[in-house]
Amino acid sequence: MRNKILKFPEGFLWGASTSSYQVEGGISNNDWAVSERVPKAGLACDTYNRYPEDFAIAKYLHHNAHRLSLEWARIEPEKGHFDEDALYHYHSMLSFLKDNGFKTFVTLHHFTNPVWVANQGGWANSKTTKDFCEYVSKAVQSLGQLVDFWITVNEPKMYAGMAYAQGIWPPFQKGFLKPKKVYDSLLTAHNQAYDIIHAYDPEAQVGFSQNIAWSEAKHKGLDRLAIQFADWLSYSALDKTRHDFIGLNHYMYYRVHLAFSWRHYLNISRGEKLTERGWAIHPDALYYVLMKLKKYRKPIYITENGIADRTDRYRTSYIHDYLRAVHRAIQDGADVRGYLHWSLLDNFEWEDGYKWKFGLVEVDFKTQKRTIRESAFAYSHICQDNAIEITSN
Ligand code: BGC
């Protein structure tokens, strides 16, 4: 047995991802904050105020890239009224990152909407696309010099499904045709935002983050058809959009078995371990998705991948094994240029509130104390060495 070092390409970006409503705290005017049907984020990690501490931790952990999102409701609390203080605040946050040598990934829409957007019918109203573009123009003019990678929309397919098909997120609709309409509107918004950002800076790097799972059919026939449909939803979005890179969020492996309805599928397992959330740990899934993305001939950044693991018992090996899959994909021709772990901090996990702990850094939500987990140190070595170490025969 000996140890082997697997090097990543020079200039590979290493870091972590967050989103505004999940970490910032103090957001009271988006559709989540005003809803009685979902938990509220409240103070969250108070990152809006504590960002110097949080970004210093990321730097100490040898991250050289960081992903955050802008809260539309802060920047445009009323239609057409832009809050210069909020823009100044984001300017300070991003300047802090740039001054400390980070590459910045900035998401413009990560699941939340200002209340006024929700009141006009959200993304089911085609006017929202135009409103989104006005917010994008303002954000790009104010912050563009500090942004290396723009992610216009986070997981449009997931958002449309959770908010307009399953009805779990605001506006809690359980439609049949609307989810596709919303998905398409988000992709249109992406394309328009792409043009706006490029008009400001022709060299800008613009993409969106798509959540793509790897699925295997238990039986031929219906199971396979279901997978083809789900894959079509994911990959066709890449065919009909303009992007300079592909943002991949990857968490899931499914072994699909359709019974009587969409609800009755099996997502596990041939002995895979499951995370606390019940998601199968299957690193090859990431390899196969990366192999499918190769054909787009665009740089790929993994903009999210991570594990709910309160005890931190599995996170180190999870990161290691998934990165090994990434390395293998690079060897086999996938142009992967960065990995952003979800997440820097334990944070607000949407309909489940604070139940799941995805952080490299533990947060005590009573005291706001940060404690760096062991896995964060293990990941830090990888970031510093630009390599993982494996034991081979
Ligand atoms: C979302 C994150 C979320 C993560 C883990 C992703 O799909 O973009 O906001 O926290 O999943 O649940």
CSV table of C-alpha atoms and ligand atoms in Angstrom, one decimal:
chain,number,residue,atom,x,y,z
A,1,MET,CA,0.0,0.0,0.0
A,2,ARG,CA,1.3,3.4,-0.8
A,3,ASN,CA,-0.1,6.9,-1.0
A,4,LYS,CA,-0.7,8.6,-4.3
A,5,ILE,CA,-1.2,12.3,-4.8
A,6,LEU,CA,-3.9,13.3,-7.3
A,7,LYS,CA,-3.2,16.9,-8.5
A,8,PHE,CA,-5.9,19.2,-9.7
A,9,PRO,CA,-5.3,21.5,-12.7
A,10,GLU,CA,-3.4,24.7,-11.9
A,11,GLY,CA,-5.6,27.6,-11.0
A,12,PHE,CA,-8.4,25.3,-9.8
A,13,LEU,CA,-10.8,27.2,-7.6
A,14,TRP,CA,-11.6,25.9,-4.1
A,15,GLY,CA,-14.1,27.3,-1.7
A,16,ALA,CA,-17.6,27.2,-0.3
A,17,SER,CA,-21.1,28.4,-1.2
A,18,THR,CA,-23.8,30.3,0.7
A,19,SER,CA,-27.0,32.2,-0.1
A,20,SER,CA,-28.3,35.4,1.3
A,21,TYR,CA,-31.5,34.3,3.1
A,22,GLN,CA,-29.8,31.2,4.4
A,23,VAL,CA,-27.0,33.0,6.2
A,24,GLU,CA,-27.4,36.8,6.3
A,25,GLY,CA,-30.1,37.3,8.9
A,26,GLY,CA,-32.4,40.3,9.3
A,27,ILE,CA,-34.3,39.9,6.0
A,28,SER,CA,-37.9,40.7,6.6
A,29,ASN,CA,-39.3,41.6,3.2
A,30,ASN,CA,-39.0,38.5,1.0
A,31,ASP,CA,-41.7,35.9,0.3
A,32,TRP,CA,-40.2,33.5,2.9
A,33,ALA,CA,-39.9,36.0,5.7
A,34,VAL,CA,-43.6,37.0,5.5
A,35,SER,CA,-45.1,33.5,5.1
A,36,GLU,CA,-46.7,31.8,8.0
A,37,ARG,CA,-46.4,28.4,6.3
A,38,VAL,CA,-42.6,28.0,6.3
A,39,PRO,CA,-40.1,28.5,9.1
A,40,LYS,CA,-38.4,31.9,9.2
A,41,ALA,CA,-34.6,32.4,8.9
A,42,GLY,CA,-34.6,35.2,11.5
A,43,LEU,CA,-31.1,36.2,12.4
A,44,ALA,CA,-29.6,33.1,10.6
A,45,CYS,CA,-25.8,33.3,10.9
A,46,ASP,CA,-25.9,37.1,11.0
A,47,THR,CA,-23.4,37.0,8.1
A,48,TYR,CA,-24.7,40.4,7.0
A,49,ASN,CA,-22.9,41.9,9.9
A,50,ARG,CA,-20.3,39.1,10.7
A,51,TYR,CA,-19.0,38.7,7.2
A,52,PRO,CA,-15.5,39.9,8.1
A,53,GLU,CA,-15.3,37.0,10.6
A,54,ASP,CA,-16.8,34.4,8.2
A,55,PHE,CA,-14.7,35.4,5.2
A,56,ALA,CA,-11.6,35.4,7.4
A,57,ILE,CA,-12.4,31.8,8.4
A,58,ALA,CA,-12.7,30.9,4.7
A,59,LYS,CA,-9.3,32.5,4.0
A,60,TYR,CA,-7.7,30.8,7.0
A,61,LEU,CA,-9.0,27.5,5.5
A,62,HIS,CA,-7.2,28.3,2.3
A,63,HIS,CA,-10.3,28.9,0.2
A,64,ASN,CA,-9.5,31.0,-2.9
A,65,ALA,CA,-13.1,31.4,-4.1
A,66,HIS,CA,-16.5,32.1,-2.4
A,67,ARG,CA,-20.1,32.1,-3.6
A,68,LEU,CA,-22.7,34.3,-2.1
A,69,SER,CA,-26.0,35.6,-3.3
A,70,LEU,CA,-27.6,39.1,-3.4
A,71,GLU,CA,-31.0,39.5,-1.7
A,72,TRP,CA,-33.2,41.1,-4.3
A,73,ALA,CA,-35.6,42.3,-1.6
A,74,ARG,CA,-32.8,44.2,0.1
A,75,ILE,CA,-31.6,45.9,-3.1
A,76,GLU,CA,-35.1,46.7,-4.4
A,77,PRO,CA,-37.5,46.7,-1.5
A,78,GLU,CA,-40.2,48.5,-3.6
A,79,LYS,CA,-40.6,48.2,-7.3
A,80,GLY,CA,-38.2,50.7,-9.0
A,81,HIS,CA,-36.8,51.9,-5.7
A,82,PHE,CA,-33.2,50.8,-5.2
A,83,ASP,CA,-31.6,50.9,-1.8
A,84,GLU,CA,-28.2,52.4,-2.1
A,85,ASP,CA,-27.2,51.4,1.4
A,86,ALA,CA,-27.9,47.8,0.6
A,87,LEU,CA,-25.8,48.1,-2.6
A,88,TYR,CA,-23.0,49.8,-0.6
A,89,HIS,CA,-23.2,47.0,1.9
A,90,TYR,CA,-22.8,44.3,-0.8
A,91,HIS,CA,-20.0,46.4,-2.2
A,92,SER,CA,-18.2,46.2,1.1
A,93,MET,CA,-18.7,42.4,1.4
A,94,LEU,CA,-17.4,41.8,-2.1
A,95,SER,CA,-14.5,44.2,-1.7
A,96,PHE,CA,-13.5,42.3,1.5
A,97,LEU,CA,-13.4,39.1,-0.6
A,98,LYS,CA,-11.5,40.7,-3.5
A,99,ASP,CA,-9.0,42.4,-1.1
A,100,ASN,CA,-8.3,39.0,0.4
A,101,GLY,CA,-7.6,37.3,-2.9
A,102,PHE,CA,-10.9,35.4,-3.4
A,103,LYS,CA,-12.6,34.8,-6.8
A,104,THR,CA,-16.2,35.8,-6.3
A,105,PHE,CA,-19.3,33.9,-7.5
A,106,VAL,CA,-22.4,36.0,-7.1
A,107,THR,CA,-25.9,34.6,-7.5
A,108,LEU,CA,-28.7,37.0,-8.4
A,109,HIS,CA,-31.7,34.8,-7.5
A,110,HIS,CA,-31.5,32.0,-4.9
A,111,PHE,CA,-35.1,30.9,-4.3
A,112,THR,CA,-36.4,34.2,-2.6
A,113,ASN,CA,-38.3,37.1,-4.1
A,114,PRO,CA,-39.2,40.6,-2.7
A,115,VAL,CA,-42.8,40.7,-1.3
A,116,TRP,CA,-43.8,43.1,-4.1
A,117,VAL,CA,-42.8,40.5,-6.7
A,118,ALA,CA,-44.7,37.8,-4.9
A,119,ASN,CA,-47.7,40.0,-4.7
A,120,GLN,CA,-47.8,40.5,-8.5
A,121,GLY,CA,-47.8,36.7,-9.0
A,122,GLY,CA,-44.1,35.9,-8.7
A,123,TRP,CA,-42.6,34.0,-11.6
A,124,ALA,CA,-46.0,33.0,-13.0
A,125,ASN,CA,-46.4,36.6,-14.1
A,126,SER,CA,-44.4,37.3,-17.2
A,127,LYS,CA,-43.8,40.9,-16.0
A,128,THR,CA,-41.4,39.5,-13.3
A,129,THR,CA,-38.8,38.7,-15.9
A,130,LYS,CA,-38.6,42.4,-16.9
A,131,ASP,CA,-38.5,43.4,-13.3
A,132,PHE,CA,-35.7,40.9,-12.6
A,133,CYS,CA,-33.7,42.4,-15.5
A,134,GLU,CA,-34.0,45.9,-14.0
A,135,TYR,CA,-32.6,44.6,-10.7
A,136,VAL,CA,-29.9,42.8,-12.6
A,137,SER,CA,-28.9,46.0,-14.5
A,138,LYS,CA,-28.6,47.9,-11.2
A,139,ALA,CA,-26.7,45.2,-9.5
A,140,VAL,CA,-24.2,44.8,-12.4
A,141,GLN,CA,-23.6,48.6,-12.6
A,142,SER,CA,-23.0,48.8,-8.9
A,143,LEU,CA,-21.1,45.7,-8.2
A,144,GLY,CA,-19.8,44.4,-11.6
A,145,GLN,CA,-16.2,45.2,-11.0
A,146,LEU,CA,-16.1,43.0,-7.9
A,147,VAL,CA,-17.7,39.9,-9.5
A,148,ASP,CA,-15.7,37.2,-11.3
A,149,PHE,CA,-18.6,34.8,-12.0
A,150,TRP,CA,-22.3,35.7,-12.2
A,151,ILE,CA,-24.8,33.0,-11.4
A,152,THR,CA,-28.1,34.5,-12.6
A,153,VAL,CA,-30.5,31.9,-11.2
A,154,ASN,CA,-29.9,29.1,-8.7
A,155,GLU,CA,-31.6,25.8,-9.6
A,156,PRO,CA,-34.5,27.1,-11.7
A,157,LYS,CA,-35.9,23.6,-12.1
A,158,MET,CA,-35.8,22.9,-8.4
A,159,TYR,CA,-37.4,26.2,-7.6
A,160,ALA,CA,-40.2,25.8,-10.1
A,161,GLY,CA,-40.9,22.3,-8.8
A,162,MET,CA,-40.8,23.1,-5.1
A,163,ALA,CA,-42.8,26.3,-5.4
A,164,TYR,CA,-45.3,25.6,-8.2
A,165,ALA,CA,-45.6,21.8,-8.5
A,166,GLN,CA,-45.0,20.3,-5.0
A,167,GLY,CA,-46.3,23.5,-3.3
A,168,ILE,CA,-43.8,23.3,-0.5
A,169,TRP,CA,-42.2,26.7,-1.0
A,170,PRO,CA,-43.9,30.1,-1.5
A,171,PRO,CA,-46.3,30.6,-3.3
A,172,PHE,CA,-47.3,27.0,-2.4
A,173,GLN,CA,-48.9,26.1,-5.7
A,174,LYS,CA,-49.6,22.6,-6.9
A,175,GLY,CA,-50.0,23.2,-10.6
A,176,PHE,CA,-49.5,20.9,-13.5
A,177,LEU,CA,-48.6,23.3,-16.4
A,178,LYS,CA,-47.4,26.3,-14.3
A,179,PRO,CA,-44.2,24.7,-13.1
A,180,LYS,CA,-42.9,24.4,-16.7
A,181,LYS,CA,-44.0,28.0,-17.4
A,182,VAL,CA,-42.1,29.2,-14.4
A,183,TYR,CA,-39.1,27.2,-15.3
A,184,ASP,CA,-39.1,28.7,-18.8
A,185,SER,CA,-39.6,32.2,-17.4
A,186,LEU,CA,-36.5,31.7,-15.2
A,187,LEU,CA,-34.5,30.5,-18.2
A,188,THR,CA,-35.7,33.5,-20.3
A,189,ALA,CA,-34.7,35.7,-17.4
A,190,HIS,CA,-31.3,34.1,-17.3
A,191,ASN,CA,-30.8,34.7,-21.1
A,192,GLN,CA,-31.8,38.3,-20.7
A,193,ALA,CA,-29.6,38.8,-17.7
A,194,TYR,CA,-26.8,37.2,-19.6
A,195,ASP,CA,-27.1,39.9,-22.3
A,196,ILE,CA,-27.3,42.7,-19.8
A,197,ILE,CA,-24.2,41.5,-18.0
A,198,HIS,CA,-22.3,41.1,-21.3
A,199,ALA,CA,-23.4,44.5,-22.5
A,200,TYR,CA,-21.8,45.9,-19.3
A,201,ASP,CA,-18.7,43.7,-19.6
A,202,PRO,CA,-18.2,41.6,-22.7
A,203,GLU,CA,-15.6,39.5,-20.9
A,204,ALA,CA,-17.9,38.7,-18.0
A,205,GLN,CA,-18.4,35.0,-17.0
A,206,VAL,CA,-22.1,34.3,-16.7
A,207,GLY,CA,-24.0,31.1,-16.1
A,208,PHE,CA,-26.7,29.6,-13.9
A,209,SER,CA,-26.6,26.7,-11.4
A,210,GLN,CA,-28.5,23.6,-12.3
A,211,ASN,CA,-29.2,20.8,-9.8
A,212,ILE,CA,-28.4,17.6,-11.7
A,213,ALA,CA,-28.8,14.1,-10.2
A,214,TRP,CA,-27.6,10.8,-11.6
A,215,SER,CA,-30.4,8.2,-11.9
A,216,GLU,CA,-30.5,4.6,-12.7
A,217,ALA,CA,-33.6,2.7,-13.6
A,218,LYS,CA,-34.6,-0.3,-11.5
A,219,HIS,CA,-36.5,-1.8,-14.5
A,220,LYS,CA,-36.6,-0.9,-18.2
A,221,GLY,CA,-39.7,0.7,-19.5
A,222,LEU,CA,-41.4,3.2,-17.3
A,223,ASP,CA,-38.5,3.7,-14.9
A,224,ARG,CA,-36.2,4.5,-17.8
A,225,LEU,CA,-38.8,6.8,-19.3
A,226,ALA,CA,-39.1,8.7,-16.1
A,227,ILE,CA,-35.3,9.2,-16.0
A,228,GLN,CA,-35.3,10.4,-19.6
A,229,PHE,CA,-37.9,12.9,-18.8
A,230,ALA,CA,-36.1,14.2,-15.7
A,231,ASP,CA,-32.8,14.4,-17.6
A,232,TRP,CA,-34.5,16.2,-20.5
A,233,LEU,CA,-35.7,18.8,-18.0
A,234,SER,CA,-32.2,19.3,-16.7
A,235,TYR,CA,-30.1,19.2,-19.9
A,236,SER,CA,-32.4,20.8,-22.4
A,237,ALA,CA,-32.1,24.0,-20.3
A,238,LEU,CA,-28.4,24.0,-21.2
A,239,ASP,CA,-29.3,23.7,-24.9
A,240,LYS,CA,-31.6,26.7,-24.9
A,241,THR,CA,-29.5,29.1,-22.8
A,242,ARG,CA,-26.5,31.2,-23.3
A,243,HIS,CA,-23.7,30.6,-20.8
A,244,ASP,CA,-20.0,31.0,-20.4
A,245,PHE,CA,-19.7,28.2,-17.9
A,246,ILE,CA,-21.9,25.5,-16.4
A,247,GLY,CA,-22.7,25.8,-12.7
A,248,LEU,CA,-23.4,22.3,-11.3
A,249,ASN,CA,-25.1,21.7,-8.0
A,250,HIS,CA,-24.9,18.0,-7.3
A,251,TYR,CA,-26.3,16.0,-4.3
A,252,MET,CA,-28.4,13.2,-5.6
A,253,TYR,CA,-28.3,9.6,-6.8
A,254,TYR,CA,-31.6,7.9,-7.5
A,255,ARG,CA,-32.4,4.4,-8.3
A,256,VAL,CA,-35.8,5.0,-9.9
A,257,HIS,CA,-38.7,2.7,-9.5
A,258,LEU,CA,-42.0,4.1,-10.6
A,259,ALA,CA,-45.0,2.6,-8.9
A,260,PHE,CA,-48.4,4.2,-9.2
A,261,SER,CA,-47.5,7.9,-9.0
A,262,TRP,CA,-44.6,10.2,-9.0
A,263,ARG,CA,-44.5,10.1,-5.2
A,264,HIS,CA,-43.7,6.4,-5.2
A,265,TYR,CA,-40.2,6.2,-6.4
A,266,LEU,CA,-37.4,4.6,-4.6
A,267,ASN,CA,-34.3,6.7,-4.4
A,268,ILE,CA,-32.0,4.1,-2.7
A,269,SER,CA,-29.8,2.0,-2.6
A,270,ARG,CA,-27.6,-1.0,-3.1
A,271,GLY,CA,-26.1,-0.7,0.2
A,272,GLU,CA,-25.2,3.0,-0.2
A,273,LYS,CA,-24.9,5.0,3.0
A,274,LEU,CA,-27.5,7.7,3.3
A,275,THR,CA,-26.9,11.2,4.7
A,276,GLU,CA,-29.0,12.5,7.6
A,277,ARG,CA,-31.4,13.9,5.0
A,278,GLY,CA,-31.7,10.4,3.4
A,279,TRP,CA,-29.8,11.3,0.3
A,280,ALA,CA,-27.7,8.4,-1.1
A,281,ILE,CA,-23.9,8.9,-0.9
A,282,HIS,CA,-22.7,7.7,-4.3
A,283,PRO,CA,-19.7,9.6,-5.6
A,284,ASP,CA,-19.8,7.9,-9.1
A,285,ALA,CA,-23.0,9.8,-9.6
A,286,LEU,CA,-21.0,13.1,-9.8
A,287,TYR,CA,-18.5,11.5,-12.2
A,288,TYR,CA,-21.3,10.4,-14.6
A,289,VAL,CA,-23.0,13.8,-14.5
A,290,LEU,CA,-19.7,15.5,-15.3
A,291,MET,CA,-19.2,13.1,-18.2
A,292,LYS,CA,-22.6,14.0,-19.6
A,293,LEU,CA,-21.8,17.7,-19.3
A,294,LYS,CA,-18.6,17.3,-21.3
A,295,LYS,CA,-20.4,17.6,-24.6
A,296,TYR,CA,-21.3,21.3,-23.9
A,297,ARG,CA,-17.6,22.2,-24.2
A,298,LYS,CA,-17.8,24.8,-21.5
A,299,PRO,CA,-15.9,25.2,-18.3
A,300,ILE,CA,-17.7,23.5,-15.4
A,301,TYR,CA,-17.8,24.8,-11.8
A,302,ILE,CA,-19.3,22.7,-9.1
A,303,THR,CA,-21.2,25.4,-7.4
A,304,GLU,CA,-22.7,23.1,-4.7
A,305,ASN,CA,-22.0,19.7,-3.3
A,306,GLY,CA,-22.2,18.7,0.4
A,307,ILE,CA,-23.7,16.6,3.1
A,308,ALA,CA,-26.0,17.1,6.1
A,309,ASP,CA,-23.8,15.7,8.9
A,310,ARG,CA,-24.4,17.1,12.4
A,311,THR,CA,-21.7,14.9,13.9
A,312,ASP,CA,-19.1,15.6,11.2
A,313,ARG,CA,-18.4,11.8,11.1
A,314,TYR,CA,-18.8,11.4,7.3
A,315,ARG,CA,-18.1,14.8,5.8
A,316,THR,CA,-14.3,14.3,5.4
A,317,SER,CA,-14.7,11.1,3.5
A,318,TYR,CA,-17.7,12.5,1.5
A,319,ILE,CA,-15.6,15.4,0.3
A,320,HIS,CA,-12.6,13.2,-0.4
A,321,ASP,CA,-14.6,10.6,-2.4
A,322,TYR,CA,-16.6,13.1,-4.4
A,323,LEU,CA,-13.4,15.0,-5.2
A,324,ARG,CA,-11.9,11.7,-6.4
A,325,ALA,CA,-14.8,11.4,-8.8
A,326,VAL,CA,-14.2,15.0,-9.9
A,327,HIS,CA,-10.5,14.2,-10.5
A,328,ARG,CA,-11.4,11.1,-12.5
A,329,ALA,CA,-13.8,13.1,-14.6
A,330,ILE,CA,-11.1,15.7,-15.3
A,331,GLN,CA,-8.7,12.9,-16.4
A,332,ASP,CA,-11.5,11.7,-18.7
A,333,GLY,CA,-11.8,15.1,-20.3
A,334,ALA,CA,-14.4,17.1,-18.3
A,335,ASP,CA,-13.2,20.7,-18.0
A,336,VAL,CA,-13.9,21.2,-14.3
A,337,ARG,CA,-12.3,24.3,-13.0
A,338,GLY,CA,-13.6,24.7,-9.4
A,339,TYR,CA,-15.4,23.2,-6.5
A,340,LEU,CA,-17.5,25.1,-4.0
A,341,HIS,CA,-18.6,23.1,-1.1
A,342,TRP,CA,-22.1,23.5,0.3
A,343,SER,CA,-21.7,25.2,2.7
A,344,LEU,CA,-19.3,27.4,4.6
A,345,LEU,CA,-21.6,27.6,7.6
A,346,ASP,CA,-24.5,25.7,9.1
A,347,ASN,CA,-27.5,27.6,7.9
A,348,PHE,CA,-31.2,27.9,7.2
A,349,GLU,CA,-32.4,24.9,5.2
A,350,TRP,CA,-35.6,26.2,3.7
A,351,GLU,CA,-38.8,24.2,4.7
A,352,ASP,CA,-36.8,22.3,7.3
A,353,GLY,CA,-35.5,25.4,9.2
A,354,TYR,CA,-32.3,24.8,11.0
A,355,LYS,CA,-32.6,21.0,11.1
A,356,TRP,CA,-29.7,20.0,8.8
A,357,LYS,CA,-26.1,20.9,9.3
A,358,PHE,CA,-24.3,21.4,6.1
A,359,GLY,CA,-21.5,23.6,7.4
A,360,LEU,CA,-17.8,23.2,7.3
A,361,VAL,CA,-18.1,25.5,10.2
A,362,GLU,CA,-20.6,24.8,13.0
A,363,VAL,CA,-22.8,27.7,14.1
A,364,ASP,CA,-24.4,27.9,17.5
A,365,PHE,CA,-27.5,29.9,16.6
A,366,LYS,CA,-28.0,31.1,20.2
A,367,THR,CA,-24.6,32.6,20.6
A,368,GLN,CA,-23.5,33.0,17.0
A,369,LYS,CA,-20.3,31.2,17.9
A,370,ARG,CA,-18.4,29.6,15.0
A,371,THR,CA,-16.5,26.4,15.5
A,372,ILE,CA,-14.5,25.0,12.6
A,373,ARG,CA,-15.2,21.3,12.1
A,374,GLU,CA,-12.5,18.7,11.6
A,375,SER,CA,-13.7,18.1,8.0
A,376,ALA,CA,-13.1,21.8,7.3
A,377,PHE,CA,-9.4,21.3,8.2
A,378,ALA,CA,-9.2,18.2,6.0
A,379,TYR,CA,-10.7,20.2,3.1
A,380,SER,CA,-8.4,23.0,3.9
A,381,HIS,CA,-5.4,20.7,3.2
A,382,ILE,CA,-6.9,19.8,-0.2
A,383,CYS,CA,-7.4,23.5,-1.0
A,384,GLN,CA,-3.9,24.3,0.0
A,385,ASP,CA,-2.2,21.4,-1.9
A,386,ASN,CA,-4.6,21.6,-4.9
A,387,ALA,CA,-4.6,17.8,-4.5
A,388,ILE,CA,-6.1,14.9,-2.8
A,389,GLU,CA,-4.2,12.0,-1.4
A,390,ILE,CA,-5.3,8.4,-1.9
A,391,THR,CA,-4.1,5.1,-0.8
A,392,SER,CA,-3.5,2.6,-3.5
A,393,ASN,CA,-2.0,-0.9,-3.9
B,1,BGC,C1,-29.9,24.6,-2.6
B,1,BGC,C2,-29.4,25.2,-1.2
B,1,BGC,C3,-29.6,24.1,-0.1
B,1,BGC,C4,-29.0,22.9,-0.5
B,1,BGC,C5,-29.1,21.7,0.6
B,1,BGC,C6,-29.5,23.2,-2.8
B,1,BGC,O1,-30.4,22.6,-3.7
B,1,BGC,O2,-29.4,25.4,-3.6
B,1,BGC,O3,-30.0,26.4,-1.0
B,1,BGC,O4,-29.3,24.6,1.1
B,1,BGC,O5,-29.6,22.3,-1.7
B,1,BGC,O6,-30.4,21.5,0.9
